[in-house]
Amino acid sequence: MEQRSSACPLDCPDLCGLTVSIDNGKVIEVTGDRRGPLTDGFICGKVRKITDHLYGDDRVLHPMIRTGAKGEGKWRQATWDEALDLVASRISEIRAKSGSSAILPYHYGGSNGWLTEGALATRFFRRLGSSNLDRTFCAAATTAATRGLYGVMPGVALEDYAHAKLIVLWGVNPSATSIHLVPVIERAREAGAKLVVFDPRRTPLARRADLHIPVRPGADLPVAMAIINALFERGHADRAFLAEHAAEVDELRKRAAAWSLEAAAREANVDVSLLDQFVELYAASSPAVIRPGWGLERNRNGGSAVAAALALPAVAGKFGVRGGGFTMSNGDVNWTVTPESAIAEPPTSQRTLNMSQLGKLLVETTDPRIECLFVYNCNPAATAPDQRRVIEQLRREDLFVVVHEQVWTDTAQLADVVLPCTAFLEHRELRRGYGTMRMFDSPAVATPPGEARSNNALFGALLERLGLVRPGDAMTDDELVAKTFAESEHGAALKAQLDKGTIAEPPHGSHPLAFVDTFPTTPDRKVHLVPESLDREASGLYVYKPDPRTDEFPLAMISPALSTQISSYFGQLRTAPAALEMSPADAAARKIVNGAPIRVWNAQGEVRCIAKINADLREGVVLMPKGLWRKHSRNGYTSNALIPPGLADLGGQAAYNDARVQVALD
Ligand SMILES: Nc1nc2c(c(=O)[nH]1)N[C@H]1C(S)=C(S)[C@@H](COP(=O)(O)OP(=O)(O)OC[C@H]3O[C@@H](n4cnc5c(=O)[nH]c(N)nc54)[C@H](O)[C@@H]3O)O[C@H]1N2
Ligand SMILES: Nc1nc2c(c(=O)[nH]1)N[C@H]1C(S)=C(S)[C@@H](COP(=O)(O)OP(=O)(O)OC[C@H]3O[C@@H](n4cnc5c(=O)[nH]c(N)nc54)[C@H](O)[C@@H]3O)O[C@H]1N2
Ligand code: SF4
Ligand SMILES: [Mo]
């Protein structure tokens, strides 16, 4: 038995350092180490039980080629050579017949860093000239809003929440999604900090908060605008800060003036005194930090809502002190390192298609139609909106579907060719934290089971088969890493840090002070409160679009994260059936009791599952977690069958929380 050091690259803000016990190439145990400031020796249950995932029955071990009808579950095992020949020849045929843009790579970052997300796969599809993918499942609206206002200015480091006197969690649930932030919040509270939570449900931290503001899903925009308006009206705006560091102040004030606290409270269906208390508490507290999560971006007003929440610390002058300001994603901070030199192929001008509208794309895209979908790092049959149409289209006999996967996901089940993929710990990964501002090199420490190959091994082989390798191309993980650092600004210094302890900090350190150490990366280094580009994109930034509920479909469905999975990753291990959580009042009105079989439906689709009464939900809001698999419901659909293909106002973001549904006993 040996102990090796690695890190967790899963889609989680915390970026834990890991100690992995290995026996004969097999992972035996994984625990947390103390290299990262957040991990502090403990890790989540998901990764503690990673061996269930790595060595479970659902692992894909060999290349498999479909023999029956699509989705029928009939396969034959193939050699890698045979499978790669098939994939290469189908791609060549489609290219010759219809042009390269008939091929669509389909991928998200589910659990990945630079080496599996953006290296040889990117080179392969660029050189092939395939269609480009707009990756909009997550954080597209928040990224657009943050970049528009602040560029890539780092936010407050999660460990600096310890210094805050007021912590505002807005549409975020760290108890499940960033567990290491919870003890930091607790320490701050012991030192006297107040906690406010904006969330339609009573999350574990909302239960302990000084103020819980249970906004109706999608109504954060009017709430944030009314708070901005009240800060100005009551003389709480920091005029000196705004004069020096902000642009479009009057325009923001003008747009916010459309919302009184009363009007916003009505729209959000909350008691106006809660908003009033918040305004005074926020104005009086420093350091005060706002942590918007990803709960408020996933609706038609989402981008504007995030932008408005991010404008608050500028309006109230909360920057410049440790623990004051905001934290959105810190993954974007100015690392100066880019993998572009290692990719060695510039972006193409082929058409760009929005991943969140997959069903629609497969039906409507022409000139050329999509004939090949190449899926990696993603499980769209479970995670994409408009699931009924997505599955219907994936079943199409004239669509060639390749899936590179670790386990037999819902998407793999619908493929023509399934290729076995390594998991982290079995391949090297380079990962920036998006909560903690650090970078880890997570080396391969275990032997891949079966014939699993990493993304770079797969796409390297395809580059070769299709004659797309050029002299001097970096082909292996080690070569890709070396090239990335050699040709990036400050790369040598970062590389030296990584080589020493597999952890690195960006050039400005891991907890810079905004407006002291770092500034917005906008051209004038000011925060832009109504950026023109966003105003154009949203057809009016901060302009509220009314709630989509109707008499027929009155309930707002949200689909937050499970503590036991990362989106659909690890979903094969879940045995509990899909449940729709409902408030006691909504259940009683429909004569539904806990555990009753129900159906949930709207114009998009239907899910047959069981009811779970949850007193932490407010009336009018129902919840079905994200990441469930088709096997979890009685009719093979999940929350995504109820999610419309419409988008948020910024970034092309999927509007998961725009689903309005009806529920009845089944
Ligand atoms: N254990 C675990 N950790 C994860 C993940 C996971 O699946 N499981 N996923 C990872 C990924 S991919 C992401 S993007 C992050 C997500 O991290 P979070 O943003 O924390 O995750 P969510 O659970 O999607 O949403 C947070 C909260 O938003 C609330 N909410 C929903 N709609 C609204 C709204 O309109 N307004 C407001 N104010 N609140 C709303 C929900 O009730 C929920 O409590 O977590 C990452 N970490
Ligand atoms: N209803 C609803 N649906 C949602 C959301 C929601 O709020 N509501 N939120 C969404 C969010 S926040 C996100 S981030 C998306 C995530 O959706 P997806 O991008 O589909 O992510 P995962 O569900 O984590 O699935 C990632 C898959 O990639 C595979 N994988 C992991 N590492 C590798 C690798 O190195 N190579 C290859 N080839 N495969 C690998 C895993 O085995 C896993 O099956 O889901 C979205 N779906
Ligand atoms: S998923 Fe998050 S909490 Fe769990 S080990 Fe990975 S980084 Fe740590
Ligand atoms: Mo996400």
XYZ file of N, CA, C and O in Angstrom, residues 276-398:
492
model
N -36.872 45.761 4.024
C -36.515 46.968 4.749
C -35.388 46.697 5.758
O -34.404 47.424 5.830
N -35.543 45.594 6.493
C -34.484 45.238 7.461
C -33.163 44.980 6.750
O -32.093 45.331 7.231
N -33.259 44.336 5.581
C -32.015 44.029 4.865
C -31.297 45.304 4.453
O -30.078 45.418 4.605
N -32.037 46.273 3.919
C -31.412 47.527 3.465
C -30.622 48.152 4.615
O -29.455 48.544 4.461
N -31.239 48.225 5.784
C -30.563 48.884 6.920
C -29.369 48.069 7.406
O -28.310 48.615 7.723
N -29.545 46.744 7.448
C -28.455 45.882 7.911
C -27.267 45.979 6.949
O -26.109 46.107 7.375
N -27.557 45.939 5.659
C -26.481 45.978 4.658
C -25.757 47.324 4.730
O -24.526 47.386 4.719
N -26.530 48.397 4.818
C -25.920 49.727 4.858
C -25.023 49.877 6.089
O -23.950 50.474 6.017
N -25.424 49.263 7.195
C -24.705 49.491 8.452
C -23.522 48.541 8.656
O -22.715 48.745 9.557
N -23.415 47.474 7.840
C -22.419 46.435 8.136
C -21.180 46.542 7.250
O -21.277 46.723 6.053
N -20.042 46.383 7.849
C -18.802 46.275 7.096
C -17.795 45.519 7.954
O -17.716 45.772 9.152
N -17.041 44.581 7.388
C -17.113 44.092 6.012
C -18.403 43.300 5.764
O -18.827 42.548 6.633
N -18.977 43.530 4.565
C -20.170 42.774 4.163
C -19.881 42.088 2.835
O -19.386 42.737 1.907
N -20.176 40.797 2.767
C -19.906 40.074 1.522
C -21.190 39.459 0.976
O -21.995 38.936 1.741
N -21.376 39.590 -0.334
C -22.511 38.948 -1.002
C -21.999 37.777 -1.800
O -21.072 37.923 -2.602
N -22.572 36.611 -1.564
C -22.213 35.419 -2.317
C -23.418 35.028 -3.174
O -24.314 34.311 -2.704
N -23.517 35.521 -4.447
C -24.579 34.997 -5.280
C -24.176 33.597 -5.719
O -23.013 33.337 -6.017
N -25.134 32.684 -5.738
C -24.848 31.350 -6.255
C -25.385 31.249 -7.655
O -25.473 32.249 -8.368
N -25.771 30.028 -8.011
C -26.230 29.792 -9.358
C -27.740 29.600 -9.393
O -28.298 29.302 -10.422
N -28.376 29.806 -8.225
C -29.824 29.650 -8.156
C -30.573 30.815 -8.770
O -31.697 30.670 -9.215
N -29.947 31.981 -8.817
C -30.720 33.141 -9.287
C -30.494 33.447 -10.758
O -31.150 34.303 -11.321
N -29.584 32.697 -11.403
C -29.303 33.001 -12.819
C -30.204 32.223 -13.773
O -30.281 32.547 -14.946
N -30.881 31.143 -13.279
C -31.468 30.179 -14.209
C -32.913 30.463 -14.565
O -33.780 29.602 -14.429
N -33.172 31.696 -14.935
C -34.518 32.073 -15.336
C -34.408 33.252 -16.292
O -33.332 33.819 -16.483
N -35.531 33.634 -16.858
C -35.549 34.676 -17.897
C -34.978 36.007 -17.437
O -34.569 36.823 -18.242
N -34.966 36.245 -16.118
C -34.384 37.486 -15.589
C -33.018 37.255 -14.953
O -32.471 38.148 -14.305
N -32.477 36.052 -15.122
C -31.319 35.641 -14.324
C -30.083 36.508 -14.474
O -29.437 36.852 -13.485
N -29.719 36.846 -15.719
C -28.505 37.646 -15.918
C -28.640 39.010 -15.266
O -27.737 39.478 -14.558
N -29.790 39.641 -15.469
C -30.027 40.957 -14.856
C -30.045 40.851 -13.334
O -29.572 41.749 -12.629
N -30.596 39.759 -12.822
C -30.664 39.573 -11.367
C -29.261 39.483 -10.777
O -28.957 40.121 -9.758
N -28.395 38.708 -11.416
C -27.023 38.588 -10.913
C -26.316 39.937 -11.004
O -25.646 40.378 -10.059
N -26.497 40.624 -12.154
C -25.844 41.926 -12.315
C -26.299 42.886 -11.212
O -25.481 43.598 -10.619
N -27.590 42.878 -10.909
C -28.110 43.784 -9.876
C -27.533 43.430 -8.501
O -27.151 44.308 -7.721
N -27.448 42.131 -8.207
C -26.874 41.718 -6.913
C -25.398 42.121 -6.843
O -24.901 42.539 -5.791
N -24.696 42.019 -7.991
C -23.271 42.373 -8.001
C -23.047 43.885 -7.962
O -21.959 44.345 -7.620
N -24.090 44.644 -8.325
C -23.955 46.107 -8.252
C -24.028 46.590 -6.797
O -23.506 47.663 -6.466
N -24.663 45.802 -5.932
C -24.888 46.253 -4.539
C -23.613 46.680 -3.804
O -23.584 47.759 -3.206
N -22.558 45.845 -3.809
C -21.364 46.281 -3.059
C -20.735 47.554 -3.602
O -20.089 48.292 -2.841
N -20.943 47.833 -4.901
C -20.419 49.100 -5.439
C -21.276 50.260 -4.932
O -20.755 51.261 -4.436
N -22.590 50.086 -5.014
C -23.493 51.173 -4.592
C -23.263 51.511 -3.117
O -23.188 52.676 -2.725
N -23.140 50.461 -2.297
C -23.025 50.707 -0.851
C -21.575 50.847 -0.387
O -21.321 51.000 0.803
N -20.628 50.768 -1.333
C -19.221 50.984 -0.970
C -18.669 49.935 -0.024
O -18.121 50.250 1.027
N -18.814 48.668 -0.395
C -18.393 47.601 0.522
C -17.012 47.022 0.208
O -16.574 46.067 0.857
N -16.338 47.557 -0.798
C -15.031 46.991 -1.175
C -13.909 47.583 -0.319
O -14.126 48.487 0.483
N -12.708 47.060 -0.538
C -11.520 47.679 0.051
C -11.197 47.221 1.460
O -10.224 47.663 2.051
N -12.043 46.334 2.022
C -11.732 45.788 3.352
C -11.760 44.265 3.246
O -12.513 43.711 2.428
N -10.954 43.614 4.043
C -10.897 42.146 3.953
C -12.236 41.543 4.384
O -12.741 41.845 5.454
N -12.810 40.736 3.490
C -14.118 40.144 3.792
C -15.268 40.989 3.271
O -16.424 40.685 3.546
N -14.977 42.040 2.494
C -16.043 42.892 1.953
C -16.085 42.842 0.439
O -15.037 42.798 -0.193
N -17.296 42.852 -0.127
C -17.434 42.844 -1.588
C -18.371 41.740 -2.034
O -19.452 41.572 -1.482
N -17.936 40.969 -3.029
C -18.752 39.849 -3.504
C -17.834 38.696 -3.872
O -16.627 38.876 -4.068
N -18.398 37.503 -3.951
C -17.706 36.382 -4.586
C -18.652 35.795 -5.614
O -19.746 35.356 -5.263
N -18.261 35.838 -6.861
C -19.015 35.061 -7.853
C -18.130 33.865 -8.143
O -17.813 33.131 -7.231
N -17.709 33.668 -9.389
C -16.765 32.581 -9.616
C -15.366 33.151 -9.563
O -15.075 34.158 -10.190
N -14.497 32.489 -8.814
C -13.104 32.914 -8.799
C -12.257 32.135 -9.797
O -11.044 32.289 -9.841
N -12.892 31.269 -10.577
C -12.137 30.473 -11.549
C -11.593 31.327 -12.674
O -10.611 30.989 -13.315
N -12.243 32.438 -12.874
C -11.889 33.327 -13.965
C -10.727 34.252 -13.651
O -10.266 34.947 -14.531
N -10.332 34.320 -12.388
C -9.372 35.359 -12.003
C -8.141 35.275 -12.879
O -7.840 34.247 -13.460
N -7.418 36.355 -12.904
C -6.373 36.490 -13.896
C -5.186 35.563 -13.628
O -4.203 35.935 -13.026
N -5.311 34.330 -14.087
C -4.225 33.366 -13.889
C -3.054 33.612 -14.831
O -1.971 33.101 -14.619
N -3.307 34.331 -15.898
C -2.325 34.596 -16.961
C -1.918 33.344 -17.741
O -1.218 33.429 -18.721
N -2.339 32.189 -17.265
C -1.967 30.966 -17.973
C -3.085 30.595 -18.937
O -4.247 30.579 -18.550
N -2.744 30.337 -20.159
C -3.771 29.887 -21.092
C -3.288 28.659 -21.853
O -2.108 28.579 -22.218
N -4.188 27.703 -22.057
C -3.781 26.498 -22.761
C -3.744 26.681 -24.283
O -3.428 25.747 -24.999
N -4.036 27.902 -24.758
C -4.129 28.098 -26.212
C -2.843 27.693 -26.941
O -2.908 27.110 -28.018
N -1.700 28.003 -26.347
C -0.452 27.665 -27.055
C -0.314 26.144 -27.167
O 0.189 25.623 -28.156
N -0.764 25.431 -26.155
C -0.677 23.968 -26.205
C -1.703 23.385 -27.173
O -1.454 22.374 -27.826
N -2.856 24.037 -27.278
C -3.873 23.570 -28.225
C -3.349 23.737 -29.658
O -3.560 22.890 -30.518
N -2.633 24.826 -29.878
C -1.939 25.056 -31.149
C -2.868 25.083 -32.359
O -2.512 24.610 -33.430
N -4.062 25.568 -32.151
C -4.986 25.740 -33.280
C -5.963 26.840 -32.889
O -6.639 26.731 -31.864
N -6.023 27.920 -33.646
C -6.910 29.019 -33.246
C -8.383 28.651 -33.372
O -8.733 27.732 -34.125
N -9.264 29.374 -32.684
C -10.703 29.116 -32.811
C -11.141 29.299 -34.261
O -10.521 30.056 -35.004
N -12.198 28.633 -34.642
C -12.666 28.728 -36.027
C -13.870 29.650 -36.110
O -14.460 30.035 -35.092
N -14.242 29.964 -37.336
C -15.421 30.814 -37.526
C -16.643 29.990 -37.918
O -17.623 30.528 -38.423
N -16.585 28.689 -37.690
C -17.777 27.879 -37.962
C -18.923 28.323 -37.048
O -18.711 28.952 -36.020
N -20.115 27.952 -37.389
C -21.286 28.363 -36.606
C -21.185 27.860 -35.159
O -20.583 26.822 -34.891
N -21.808 28.613 -34.256
C -21.809 28.235 -32.846
C -23.225 27.893 -32.428
O -24.156 28.667 -32.673
N -23.395 26.735 -31.807
C -24.727 26.257 -31.439
C -24.835 26.166 -29.916
O -23.892 25.755 -29.239
N -25.995 26.546 -29.391
C -26.184 26.615 -27.939
C -26.572 25.250 -27.358
O -27.634 24.705 -27.671
N -25.714 24.719 -26.507
C -25.916 23.361 -25.976
C -27.233 23.208 -25.214
O -27.777 22.101 -25.132
N -27.724 24.307 -24.641
C -28.939 24.201 -23.823
C -30.188 23.977 -24.668
O -31.261 23.733 -24.131
N -30.030 24.099 -25.995
C -31.187 23.887 -26.873
C -30.980 22.674 -27.763
O -31.381 22.653 -28.926
N -30.361 21.645 -27.202
C -29.984 20.475 -28.002
C -31.155 19.877 -28.779
O -31.035 19.565 -29.967
N -32.289 19.711 -28.116
C -33.428 19.087 -28.789
C -33.834 19.885 -30.020
O -33.985 19.357 -31.127
N -33.974 21.182 -29.799
C -34.327 22.099 -30.879
C -33.263 22.072 -31.994
O -33.594 22.020 -33.183
N -32.002 22.072 -31.607
C -30.923 22.062 -32.609
C -31.001 20.834 -33.493
O -30.809 20.902 -34.703
N -31.255 19.696 -32.858
C -31.267 18.451 -33.632
C -32.461 18.401 -34.579
O -32.412 17.773 -35.624
N -33.519 19.120 -34.220
C -34.684 19.162 -35.114
C -34.506 20.242 -36.188
O -34.753 20.006 -37.364
N -34.062 21.416 -35.756
C -34.206 22.588 -36.648
C -32.966 22.996 -37.422
O -33.068 23.740 -38.393
N -31.771 22.575 -36.969
C -30.568 23.074 -37.635
C -30.464 22.512 -39.054
O -30.579 21.304 -39.252
N -30.215 23.405 -40.001
C -30.041 22.954 -41.386
C -28.770 23.579 -41.952
O -28.143 24.407 -41.303
N -28.446 23.169 -43.150
C -27.273 23.724 -43.888
C -25.969 23.677 -43.131
O -25.377 24.718 -42.880
N -25.440 22.592 -42.743
C -26.057 21.267 -42.817
C -26.744 20.891 -41.517
O -26.557 21.541 -40.494
N -27.539 19.833 -41.597
C -28.125 19.249 -40.376
C -27.006 18.665 -39.523
O -25.930 18.360 -40.023
N -27.309 18.431 -38.255
C -26.312 17.771 -37.405
C -26.422 16.266 -37.641
O -27.481 15.679 -37.438
N -25.337 15.675 -38.086
C -25.353 14.237 -38.374
C -24.502 13.436 -37.398
O -24.605 12.223 -37.337
N -23.603 14.129 -36.697
C -22.785 13.435 -35.690
C -22.725 14.271 -34.426
O -22.421 15.460 -34.468
N -23.042 13.651 -33.315
C -22.920 14.299 -32.008
C -21.840 13.542 -31.246
O -21.953 12.333 -31.033
N -20.788 14.275 -30.864
C -19.667 13.624 -30.174
C -19.674 14.107 -28.728
O -19.327 15.245 -28.440
N -20.127 13.237 -27.839
C -20.352 13.647 -26.442
C -19.191 13.216 -25.544
O -18.812 12.039 -25.543
N -18.648 14.168 -24.800
C -17.667 13.834 -23.759
C -17.833 14.826 -22.616
O -18.342 15.926 -22.818
N -17.460 14.442 -21.413
C -17.595 15.299 -20.214
C -19.034 15.747 -20.002
O -19.268 16.855 -19.492
N -20.005 14.973 -20.353
C -21.367 15.474 -20.332
C -22.376 14.327 -20.431
O -22.091 13.290 -21.027
N -23.551 14.589 -19.872
C -24.592 13.562 -19.879
C -25.939 14.196 -20.257
O -26.867 14.255 -19.454
N -26.031 14.712 -21.496
C -27.194 15.539 -21.846
C -28.542 14.834 -21.755
O -29.552 15.511 -21.527
N -28.596 13.522 -21.911
C -29.906 12.855 -21.820
C -30.498 13.042 -20.425
O -31.709 12.963 -20.233
N -29.646 13.302 -19.430
C -30.143 13.562 -18.077
C -30.097 15.036 -17.709
O -30.895 15.480 -16.889
N -29.180 15.804 -18.294
C -28.941 17.148 -17.756
C -29.393 18.312 -18.646
O -29.390 19.457 -18.197
N -29.761 18.044 -19.894
C -30.155 19.147 -20.784
C -31.656 19.404 -20.675
O -32.445 18.471 -20.486
N -32.074 20.669 -20.835
C -33.505 20.986 -20.836
C -34.232 20.282 -21.981
O -33.599 19.787 -22.911
N -35.564 20.300 -21.925
C -36.389 19.771 -23.010
C -36.053 18.299 -23.269
O -35.875 17.864 -24.403
N -36.014 17.543 -22.186
C -35.484 16.175 -22.221
C -36.232 15.249 -23.176
O -35.630 14.388 -23.807
N -37.564 15.442 -23.272
C -38.336 14.537 -24.116
C -37.831 14.613 -25.560
O -37.570 13.600 -26.196
N -37.650 15.855 -26.021
C -37.191 16.023 -27.390
C -35.726 15.591 -27.552
O -35.344 15.004 -28.564
N -34.904 15.851 -26.538
C -33.493 15.445 -26.606
C -33.415 13.929 -26.795
O -32.702 13.423 -27.670
N -34.178 13.205 -25.993
C -34.106 11.742 -26.066
C -34.672 11.236 -27.395
O -34.083 10.358 -28.046
N -35.777 11.839 -27.804
C -36.370 11.473 -29.096
C -35.343 11.643 -30.227
O -35.192 10.794 -31.089
N -34.615 12.735 -30.182
C -33.641 13.022 -31.240
C -32.402 12.143 -31.136
O -31.851 11.720 -32.148
N -31.945 11.879 -29.905
C -30.766 11.011 -29.752
C -31.067 9.614 -30.299
O -30.173 8.883 -30.692
N -32.343 9.260 -30.309
C -32.747 7.948 -30.817
C -32.745 7.868 -32.343
O -32.901 6.795 -32.899
N -32.621 9.029 -32.984
C -32.703 9.063 -34.451
C -31.658 8.155 -35.076
O -30.480 8.231 -34.746
N -32.088 7.313 -35.994
C -31.150 6.364 -36.609
C -30.116 7.076 -37.480
O -29.023 6.580 -37.691
N -30.470 8.264 -38.002
C -29.517 8.947 -38.893
C -28.615 9.932 -38.159
O -27.954 10.759 -38.767
